[in-house]
Tab-separated table of C-alpha atoms and ligand atoms in Angstrom:
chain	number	residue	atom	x	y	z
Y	662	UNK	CA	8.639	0.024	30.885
Y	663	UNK	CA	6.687	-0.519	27.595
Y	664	UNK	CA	2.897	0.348	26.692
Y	665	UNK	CA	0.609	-2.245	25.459
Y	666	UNK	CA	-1.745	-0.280	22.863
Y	667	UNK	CA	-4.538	-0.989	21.008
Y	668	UNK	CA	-5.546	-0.358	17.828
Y	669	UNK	CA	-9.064	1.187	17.254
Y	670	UNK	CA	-10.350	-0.695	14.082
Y	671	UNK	CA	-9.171	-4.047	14.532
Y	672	UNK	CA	-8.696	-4.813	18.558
Y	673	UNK	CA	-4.985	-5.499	18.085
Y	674	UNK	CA	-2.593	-5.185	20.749
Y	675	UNK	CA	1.062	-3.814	20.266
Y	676	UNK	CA	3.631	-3.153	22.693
Y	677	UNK	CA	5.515	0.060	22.353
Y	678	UNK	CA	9.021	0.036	23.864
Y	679	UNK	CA	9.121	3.922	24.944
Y	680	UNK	CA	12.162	2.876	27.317
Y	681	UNK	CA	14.596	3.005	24.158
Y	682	UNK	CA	12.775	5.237	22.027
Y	683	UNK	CA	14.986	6.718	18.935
Y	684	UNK	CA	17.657	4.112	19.023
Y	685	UNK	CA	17.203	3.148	15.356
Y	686	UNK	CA	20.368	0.785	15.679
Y	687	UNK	CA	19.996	-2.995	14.225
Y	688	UNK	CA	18.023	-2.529	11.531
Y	689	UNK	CA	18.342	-4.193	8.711
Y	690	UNK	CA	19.872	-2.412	5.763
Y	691	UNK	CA	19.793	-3.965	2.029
Y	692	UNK	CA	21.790	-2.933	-0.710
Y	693	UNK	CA	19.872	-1.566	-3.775
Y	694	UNK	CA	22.091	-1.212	-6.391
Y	695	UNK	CA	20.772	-2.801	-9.312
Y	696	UNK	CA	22.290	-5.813	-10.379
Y	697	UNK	CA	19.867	-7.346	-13.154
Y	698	UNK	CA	19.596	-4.620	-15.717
Y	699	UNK	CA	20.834	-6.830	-18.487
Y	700	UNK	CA	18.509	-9.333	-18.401
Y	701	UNK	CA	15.385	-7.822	-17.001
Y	702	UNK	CA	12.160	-8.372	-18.981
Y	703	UNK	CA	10.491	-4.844	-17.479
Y	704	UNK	CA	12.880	-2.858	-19.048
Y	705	UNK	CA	12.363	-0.481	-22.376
Y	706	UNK	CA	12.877	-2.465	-25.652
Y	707	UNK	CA	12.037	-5.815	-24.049
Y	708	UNK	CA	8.158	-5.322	-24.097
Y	709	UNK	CA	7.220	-8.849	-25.803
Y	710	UNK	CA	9.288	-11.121	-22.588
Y	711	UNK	CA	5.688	-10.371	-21.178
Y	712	UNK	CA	2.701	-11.379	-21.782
Y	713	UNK	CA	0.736	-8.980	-24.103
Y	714	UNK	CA	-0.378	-5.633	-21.998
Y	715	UNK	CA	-3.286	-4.778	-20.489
Y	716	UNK	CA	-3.311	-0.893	-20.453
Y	717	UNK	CA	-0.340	1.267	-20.808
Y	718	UNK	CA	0.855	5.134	-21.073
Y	719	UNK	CA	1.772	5.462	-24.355
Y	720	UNK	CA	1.419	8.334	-27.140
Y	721	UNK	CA	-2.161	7.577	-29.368
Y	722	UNK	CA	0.634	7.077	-32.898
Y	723	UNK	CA	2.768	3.864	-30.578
Y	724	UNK	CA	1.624	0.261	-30.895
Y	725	UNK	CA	0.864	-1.675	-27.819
Y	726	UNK	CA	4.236	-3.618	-26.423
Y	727	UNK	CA	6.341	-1.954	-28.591
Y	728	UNK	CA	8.667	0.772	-26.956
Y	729	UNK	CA	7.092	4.312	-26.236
Y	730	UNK	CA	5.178	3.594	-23.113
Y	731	UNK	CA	5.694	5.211	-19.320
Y	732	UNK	CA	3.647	2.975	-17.345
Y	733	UNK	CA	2.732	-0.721	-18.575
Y	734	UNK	CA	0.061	-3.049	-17.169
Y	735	UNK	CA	0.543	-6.734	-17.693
Y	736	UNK	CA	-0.763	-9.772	-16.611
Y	737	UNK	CA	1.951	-11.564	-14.828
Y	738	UNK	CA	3.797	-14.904	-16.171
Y	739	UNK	CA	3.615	-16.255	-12.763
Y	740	UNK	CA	0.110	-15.251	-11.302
Y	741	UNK	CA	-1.306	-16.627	-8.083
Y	742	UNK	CA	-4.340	-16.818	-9.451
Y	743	UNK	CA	-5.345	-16.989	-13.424
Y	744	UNK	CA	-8.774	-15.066	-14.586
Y	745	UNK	CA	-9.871	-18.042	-16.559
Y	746	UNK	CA	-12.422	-20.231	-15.565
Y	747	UNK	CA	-15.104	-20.710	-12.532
Y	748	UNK	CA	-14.831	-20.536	-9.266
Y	749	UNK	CA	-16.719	-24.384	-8.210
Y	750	UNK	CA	-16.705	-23.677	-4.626
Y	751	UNK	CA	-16.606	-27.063	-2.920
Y	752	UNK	CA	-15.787	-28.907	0.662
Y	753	UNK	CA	-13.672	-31.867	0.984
Y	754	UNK	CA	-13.996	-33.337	4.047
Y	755	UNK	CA	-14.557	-30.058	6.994
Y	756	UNK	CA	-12.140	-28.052	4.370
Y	757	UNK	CA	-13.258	-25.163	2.087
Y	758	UNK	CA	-11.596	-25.035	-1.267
Y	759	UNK	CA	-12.054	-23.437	-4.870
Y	760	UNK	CA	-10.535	-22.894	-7.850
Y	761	UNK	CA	-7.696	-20.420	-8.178
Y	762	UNK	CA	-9.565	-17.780	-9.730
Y	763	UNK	CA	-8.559	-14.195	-9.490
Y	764	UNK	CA	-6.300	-11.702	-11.509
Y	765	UNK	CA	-2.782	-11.211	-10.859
Y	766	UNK	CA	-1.211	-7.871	-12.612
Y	767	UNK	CA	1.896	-5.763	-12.855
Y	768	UNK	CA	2.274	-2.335	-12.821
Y	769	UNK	CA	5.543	-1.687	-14.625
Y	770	UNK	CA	6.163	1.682	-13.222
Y	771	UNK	CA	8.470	3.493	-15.289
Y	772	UNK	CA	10.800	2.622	-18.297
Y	773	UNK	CA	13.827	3.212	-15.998
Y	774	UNK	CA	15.048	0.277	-14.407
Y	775	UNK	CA	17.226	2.282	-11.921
Y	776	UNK	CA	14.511	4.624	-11.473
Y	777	UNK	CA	12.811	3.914	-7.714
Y	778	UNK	CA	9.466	5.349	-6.801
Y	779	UNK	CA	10.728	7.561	-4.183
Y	780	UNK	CA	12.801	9.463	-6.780
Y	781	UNK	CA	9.806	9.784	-9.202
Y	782	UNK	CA	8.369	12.903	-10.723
Y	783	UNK	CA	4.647	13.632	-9.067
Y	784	UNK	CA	3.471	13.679	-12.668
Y	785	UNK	CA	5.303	10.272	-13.149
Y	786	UNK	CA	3.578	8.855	-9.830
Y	787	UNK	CA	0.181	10.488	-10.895
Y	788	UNK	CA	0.315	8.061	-13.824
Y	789	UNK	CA	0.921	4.955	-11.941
Y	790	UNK	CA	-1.884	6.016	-9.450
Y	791	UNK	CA	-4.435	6.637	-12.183
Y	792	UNK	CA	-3.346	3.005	-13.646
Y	793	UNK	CA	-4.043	1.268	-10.055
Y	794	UNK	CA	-7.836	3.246	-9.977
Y	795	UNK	CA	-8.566	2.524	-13.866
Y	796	UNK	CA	-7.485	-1.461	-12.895
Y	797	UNK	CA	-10.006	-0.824	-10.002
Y	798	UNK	CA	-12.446	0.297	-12.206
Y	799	UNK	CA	-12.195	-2.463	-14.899
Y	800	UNK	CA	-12.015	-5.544	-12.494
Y	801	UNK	CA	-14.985	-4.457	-10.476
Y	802	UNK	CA	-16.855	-5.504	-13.385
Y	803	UNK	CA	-16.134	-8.972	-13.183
Y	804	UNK	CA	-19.076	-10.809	-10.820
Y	805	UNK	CA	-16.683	-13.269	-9.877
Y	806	UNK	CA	-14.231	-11.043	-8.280
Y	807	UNK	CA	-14.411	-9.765	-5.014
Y	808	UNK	CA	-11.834	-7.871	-3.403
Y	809	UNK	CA	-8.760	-6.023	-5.237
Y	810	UNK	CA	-5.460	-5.293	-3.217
Y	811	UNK	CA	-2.499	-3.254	-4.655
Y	812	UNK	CA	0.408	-3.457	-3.289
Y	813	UNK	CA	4.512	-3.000	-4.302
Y	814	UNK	CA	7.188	-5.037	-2.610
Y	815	UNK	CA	10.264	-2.935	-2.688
Y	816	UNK	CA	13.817	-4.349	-2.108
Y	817	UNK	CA	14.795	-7.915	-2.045
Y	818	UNK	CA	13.689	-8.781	1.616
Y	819	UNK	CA	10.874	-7.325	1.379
Y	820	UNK	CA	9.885	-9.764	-1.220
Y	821	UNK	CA	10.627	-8.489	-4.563
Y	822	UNK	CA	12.016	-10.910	-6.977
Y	823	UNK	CA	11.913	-8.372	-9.956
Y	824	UNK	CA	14.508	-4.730	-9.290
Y	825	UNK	CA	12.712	-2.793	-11.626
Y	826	UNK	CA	10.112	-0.618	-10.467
Y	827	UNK	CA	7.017	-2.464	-10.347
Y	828	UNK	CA	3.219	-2.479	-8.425
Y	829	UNK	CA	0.920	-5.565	-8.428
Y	830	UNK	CA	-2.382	-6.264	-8.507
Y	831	UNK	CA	-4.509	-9.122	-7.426
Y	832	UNK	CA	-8.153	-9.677	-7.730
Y	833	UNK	CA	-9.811	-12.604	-5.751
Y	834	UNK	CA	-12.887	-14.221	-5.567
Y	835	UNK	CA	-13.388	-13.569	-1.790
Y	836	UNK	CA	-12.489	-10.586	0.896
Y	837	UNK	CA	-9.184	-10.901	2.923
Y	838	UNK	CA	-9.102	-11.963	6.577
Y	839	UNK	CA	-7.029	-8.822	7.542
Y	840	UNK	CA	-9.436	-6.611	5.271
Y	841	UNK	CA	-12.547	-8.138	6.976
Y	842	UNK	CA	-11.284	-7.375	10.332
Y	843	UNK	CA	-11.237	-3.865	9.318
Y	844	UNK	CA	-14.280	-4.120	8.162
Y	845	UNK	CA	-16.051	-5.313	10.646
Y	846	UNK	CA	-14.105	-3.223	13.181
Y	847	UNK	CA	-15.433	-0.023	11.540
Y	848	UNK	CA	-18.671	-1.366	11.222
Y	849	UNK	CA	-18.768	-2.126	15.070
Y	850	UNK	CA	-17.739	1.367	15.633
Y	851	UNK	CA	-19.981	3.140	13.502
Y	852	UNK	CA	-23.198	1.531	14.667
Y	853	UNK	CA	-21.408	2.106	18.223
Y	854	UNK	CA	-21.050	6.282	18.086
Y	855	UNK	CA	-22.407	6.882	15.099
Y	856	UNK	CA	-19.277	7.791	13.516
Y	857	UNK	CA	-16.222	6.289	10.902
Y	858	UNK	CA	-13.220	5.228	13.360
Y	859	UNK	CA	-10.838	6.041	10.512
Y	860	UNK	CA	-12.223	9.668	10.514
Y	861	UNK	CA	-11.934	10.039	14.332
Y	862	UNK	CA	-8.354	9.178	14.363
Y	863	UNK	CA	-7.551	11.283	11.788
Y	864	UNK	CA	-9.221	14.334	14.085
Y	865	UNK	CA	-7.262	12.338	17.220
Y	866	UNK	CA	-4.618	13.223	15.213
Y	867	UNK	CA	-4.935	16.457	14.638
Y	868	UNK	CA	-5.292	16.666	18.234
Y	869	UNK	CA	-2.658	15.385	20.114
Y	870	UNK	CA	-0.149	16.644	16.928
Y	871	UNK	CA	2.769	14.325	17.648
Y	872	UNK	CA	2.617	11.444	15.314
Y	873	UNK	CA	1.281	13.723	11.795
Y	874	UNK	CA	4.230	13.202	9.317
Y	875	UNK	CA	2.948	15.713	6.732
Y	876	UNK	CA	-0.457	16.938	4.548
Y	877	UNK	CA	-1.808	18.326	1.700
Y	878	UNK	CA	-4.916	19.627	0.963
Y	879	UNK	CA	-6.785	16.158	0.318
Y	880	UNK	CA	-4.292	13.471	2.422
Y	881	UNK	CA	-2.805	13.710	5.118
Y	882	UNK	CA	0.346	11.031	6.613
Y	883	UNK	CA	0.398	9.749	9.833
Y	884	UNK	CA	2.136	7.030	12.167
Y	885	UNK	CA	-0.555	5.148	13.823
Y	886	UNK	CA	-0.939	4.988	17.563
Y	887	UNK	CA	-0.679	1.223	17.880
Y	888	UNK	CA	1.518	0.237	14.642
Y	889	UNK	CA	2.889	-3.250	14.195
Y	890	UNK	CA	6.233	-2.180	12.906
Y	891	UNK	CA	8.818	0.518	13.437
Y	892	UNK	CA	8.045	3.465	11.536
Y	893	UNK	CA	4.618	2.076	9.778
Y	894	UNK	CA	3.095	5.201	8.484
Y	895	UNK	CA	-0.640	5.669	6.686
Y	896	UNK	CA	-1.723	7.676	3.895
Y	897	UNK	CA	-5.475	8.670	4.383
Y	898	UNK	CA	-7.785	10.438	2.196
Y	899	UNK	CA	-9.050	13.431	4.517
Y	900	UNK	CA	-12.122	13.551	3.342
Y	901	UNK	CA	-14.370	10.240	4.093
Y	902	UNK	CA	-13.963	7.318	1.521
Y	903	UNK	CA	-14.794	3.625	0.539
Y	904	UNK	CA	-13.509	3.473	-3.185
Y	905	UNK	CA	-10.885	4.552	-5.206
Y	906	UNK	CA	-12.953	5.274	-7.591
Y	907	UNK	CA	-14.420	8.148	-5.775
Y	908	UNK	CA	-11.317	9.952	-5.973
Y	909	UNK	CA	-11.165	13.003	-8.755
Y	910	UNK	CA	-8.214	12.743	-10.757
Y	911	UNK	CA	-7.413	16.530	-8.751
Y	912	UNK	CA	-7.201	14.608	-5.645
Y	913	UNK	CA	-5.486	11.548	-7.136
Y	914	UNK	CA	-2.347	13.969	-8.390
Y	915	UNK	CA	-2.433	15.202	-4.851
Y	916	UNK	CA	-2.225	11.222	-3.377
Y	917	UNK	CA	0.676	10.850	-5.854
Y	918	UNK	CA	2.562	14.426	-4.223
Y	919	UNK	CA	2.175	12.667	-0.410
Y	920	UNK	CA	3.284	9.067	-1.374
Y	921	UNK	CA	6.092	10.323	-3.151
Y	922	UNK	CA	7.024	12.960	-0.427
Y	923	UNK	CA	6.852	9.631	2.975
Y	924	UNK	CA	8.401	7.652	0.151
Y	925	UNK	CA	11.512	10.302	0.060
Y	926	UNK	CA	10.747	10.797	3.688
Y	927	UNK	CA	11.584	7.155	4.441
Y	928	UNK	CA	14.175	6.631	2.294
Y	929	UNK	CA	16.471	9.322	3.595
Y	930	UNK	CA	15.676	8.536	7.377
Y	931	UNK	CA	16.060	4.995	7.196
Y	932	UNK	CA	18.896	4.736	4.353
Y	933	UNK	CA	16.909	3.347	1.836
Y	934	UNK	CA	15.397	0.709	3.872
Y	935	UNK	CA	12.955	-2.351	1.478
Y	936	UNK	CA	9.692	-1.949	2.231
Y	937	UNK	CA	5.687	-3.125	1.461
Y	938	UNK	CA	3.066	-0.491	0.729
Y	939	UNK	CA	-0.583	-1.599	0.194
Y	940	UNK	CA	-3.776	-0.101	-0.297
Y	941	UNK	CA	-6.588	-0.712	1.983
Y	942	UNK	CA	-9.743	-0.066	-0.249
Y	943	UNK	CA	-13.234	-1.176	0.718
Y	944	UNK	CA	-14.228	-4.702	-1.319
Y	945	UNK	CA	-15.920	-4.226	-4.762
Y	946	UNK	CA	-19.409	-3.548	-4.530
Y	947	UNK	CA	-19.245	-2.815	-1.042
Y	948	UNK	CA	-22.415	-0.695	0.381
Y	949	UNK	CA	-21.394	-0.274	4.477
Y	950	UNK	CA	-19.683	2.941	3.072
Y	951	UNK	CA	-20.564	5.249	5.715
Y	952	UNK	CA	-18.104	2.972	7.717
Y	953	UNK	CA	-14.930	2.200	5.832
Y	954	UNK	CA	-12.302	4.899	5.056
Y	955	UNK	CA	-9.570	3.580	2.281
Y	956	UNK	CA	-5.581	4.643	3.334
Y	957	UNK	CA	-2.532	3.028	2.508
Y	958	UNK	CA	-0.174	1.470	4.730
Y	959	UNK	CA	3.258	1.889	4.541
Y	960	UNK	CA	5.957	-0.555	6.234
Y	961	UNK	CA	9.623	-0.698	6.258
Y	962	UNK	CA	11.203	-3.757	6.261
Y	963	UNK	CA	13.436	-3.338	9.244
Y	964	UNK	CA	13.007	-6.363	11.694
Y	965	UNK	CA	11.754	-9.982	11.745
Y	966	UNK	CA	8.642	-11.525	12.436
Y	967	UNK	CA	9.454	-13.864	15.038
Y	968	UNK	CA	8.117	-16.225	17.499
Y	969	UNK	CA	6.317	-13.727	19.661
Y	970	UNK	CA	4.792	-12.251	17.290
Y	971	UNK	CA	3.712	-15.630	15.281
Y	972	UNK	CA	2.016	-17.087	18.292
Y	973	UNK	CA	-0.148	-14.068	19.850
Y	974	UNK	CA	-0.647	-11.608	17.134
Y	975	UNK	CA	0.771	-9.440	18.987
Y	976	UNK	CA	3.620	-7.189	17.706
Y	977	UNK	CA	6.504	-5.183	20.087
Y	978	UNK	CA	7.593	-2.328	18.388
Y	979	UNK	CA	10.981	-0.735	19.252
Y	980	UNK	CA	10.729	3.279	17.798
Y	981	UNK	CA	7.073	4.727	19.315
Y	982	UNK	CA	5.309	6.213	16.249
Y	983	UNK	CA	5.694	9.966	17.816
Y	984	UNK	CA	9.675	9.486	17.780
Y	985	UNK	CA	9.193	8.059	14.078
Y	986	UNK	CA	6.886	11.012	13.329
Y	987	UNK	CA	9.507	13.482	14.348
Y	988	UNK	CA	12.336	11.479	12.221
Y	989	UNK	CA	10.318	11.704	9.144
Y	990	UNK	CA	9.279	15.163	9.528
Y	991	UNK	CA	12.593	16.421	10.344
Y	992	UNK	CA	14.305	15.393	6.511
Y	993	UNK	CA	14.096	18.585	4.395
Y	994	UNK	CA	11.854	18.024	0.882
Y	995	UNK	CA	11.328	20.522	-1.890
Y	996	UNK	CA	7.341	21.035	-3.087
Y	997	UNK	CA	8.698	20.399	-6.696
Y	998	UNK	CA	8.026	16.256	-7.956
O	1012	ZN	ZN1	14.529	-3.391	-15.993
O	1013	ZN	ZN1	-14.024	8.169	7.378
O	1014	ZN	ZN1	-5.640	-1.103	6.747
């Protein structure tokens, strides 16, 4: 028989099939081989097919979009949303609209375009990381913006039109639906016992020791109790945090060791599966931060949505996060990026 579980921040249900537990048979697999190398506008020499860049990694003597960089920020030449403009909030009818307002960025992570994350150097992810916290940084001083989600798409069903390695960033004008549930689940909590939920299960976790995929000294990796997906893992600052921006540049090198390692982890336990990573960061200018904890989420793009899960919210999952746990830990990494 399965468990129905719960999950502590937002109230949703999952069911766990524990019956079956380990068969990691009928997942999808996707080939990764890269196939658009000749005419891809991320790679090295190709730097004005984007629009003009925000912020790159580049020696002091190298013009901007001109060859020499590591990591590029650029506005993207298809954004959701476009920075321009006001918001006009308005109604039509009972429905809520605005203006598209927002910012919509790419991270071009490397010059490499058969280099993939999970194969990066730390100091080569430390770079990337410190791009997504000095984005952070800059867009928080826009009034108009509100909330600022960064998240990579890896592999072609997991929604990534582009093969070389790439993060994005978008800024909107209002907080998230699945961010304000979170929100307002660890506000509920907080004023309930006092204490951040996000905190508590990382000490729950410590606890019962079966789902912890790995740690350093400042983040630890974990797959939640009640996941939605088949080996969904989290990356959680151990020490309590709203922001980003709170995070040393010491600690930030240390995010980029553990992301890389469940990255690798992944990748060799699942065959190099596609998958979505965002971060979960409290909304800009935020001040319930006693409550909210930032992590990442990690999820491997291994099954379908499907009806069930479209009409409750619910979500069956067919490896328990323990047996995924022990998968991940078990593949043998080196300490050296
Ligand atoms: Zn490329
Ligand atoms: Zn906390
Ligand atoms: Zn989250």
């Amino acid at each position: 028989m399965g468990e129905l579980r719960r999950d502590p921040v937002v109230g949703r249900w999952v069911i766990v099939d524990t019956d079956h537990a380990g068969e990691n048979n009928g997942f999808e697999k996707e080939d990764h081989t890269p196939k658009q190398e000749a005419k891809c506008q991320f790679c090295y020499g190709r730097e004005n097919q984007t629009p003009p860049e925000i912020e790159a990694v580049r020696p002091k003597d190298s013009k901007p979009n001109s060859p020499g960089w590591s990591v590029r920020v650029v506005p993207n030449k298809f954004p959701a949303l476009r920075i321009e403009g006001e918001l006009n909030k308005r109604g039509v009818g009972i429905f809520d609209m605005s203006n598209g307002v927002g910012a919509h960025e790419i991270v071009i992570e490397t010059p490499d375009h058969r280099k993939v994350m999970a194969d990066f150097t730390h100091e080569e992810l430390f770079e990337v990381i410190k791009k997504f916290k000095s984005r952070c940084v800059s867009l928080s001083h826009d009034k108009r913006l509100k909330y600022v989600l960064i998240f990579k798409n890896f592999g072609e069903s997991a929604g990534a039109s582009m093969e070389h390695g790439h993060s994005q960033i978008i800024a909107l004008p209002m907080v998230p639906k699945y961010v304000l549930e979170e929100l307002e689940g660890a506000e509920h909590y907080f004023e309930y016992r006092g204490r951040c939920v996000f905190c508590d299960m990382i000490n729950q976790e410590y606890q019962d020791q079966e789902r912890i995929v790995t740690e350093n000294k400042d983040f630890i990796s974990f797959c939640p109790f009640a996941p939605r997906f088949s080996f969904e893992s989290w990356i959680i600052p151990k020490e309590h945090s709203a922001h980003l921006e709170d995070i040393s540049d010491d600690k930030l090198y240390n995010l980029a060791v553990i992301l890389k390692e469940m990255l690798y982890r992944l990748k060799v336990t699942l065959s190099d599966p596609s998958y979505n990573f965002f971060l979960h960061l409290a909304p800009l200018h935020y001040e319930h931060n006693e409550s909210y904890h930032w992590h990442i989420e990690i999820i491997p793009k291994l099954t379908q949505i499907a009806g069930f899960e479209w009409g409750t919210g619910f979500y069956i999952v067919s490896t328990p996060p323990d047996v995924a746990a022990k998968h991940l830990r078990e593949v043998h990494v080196t300490k050296h990026g």
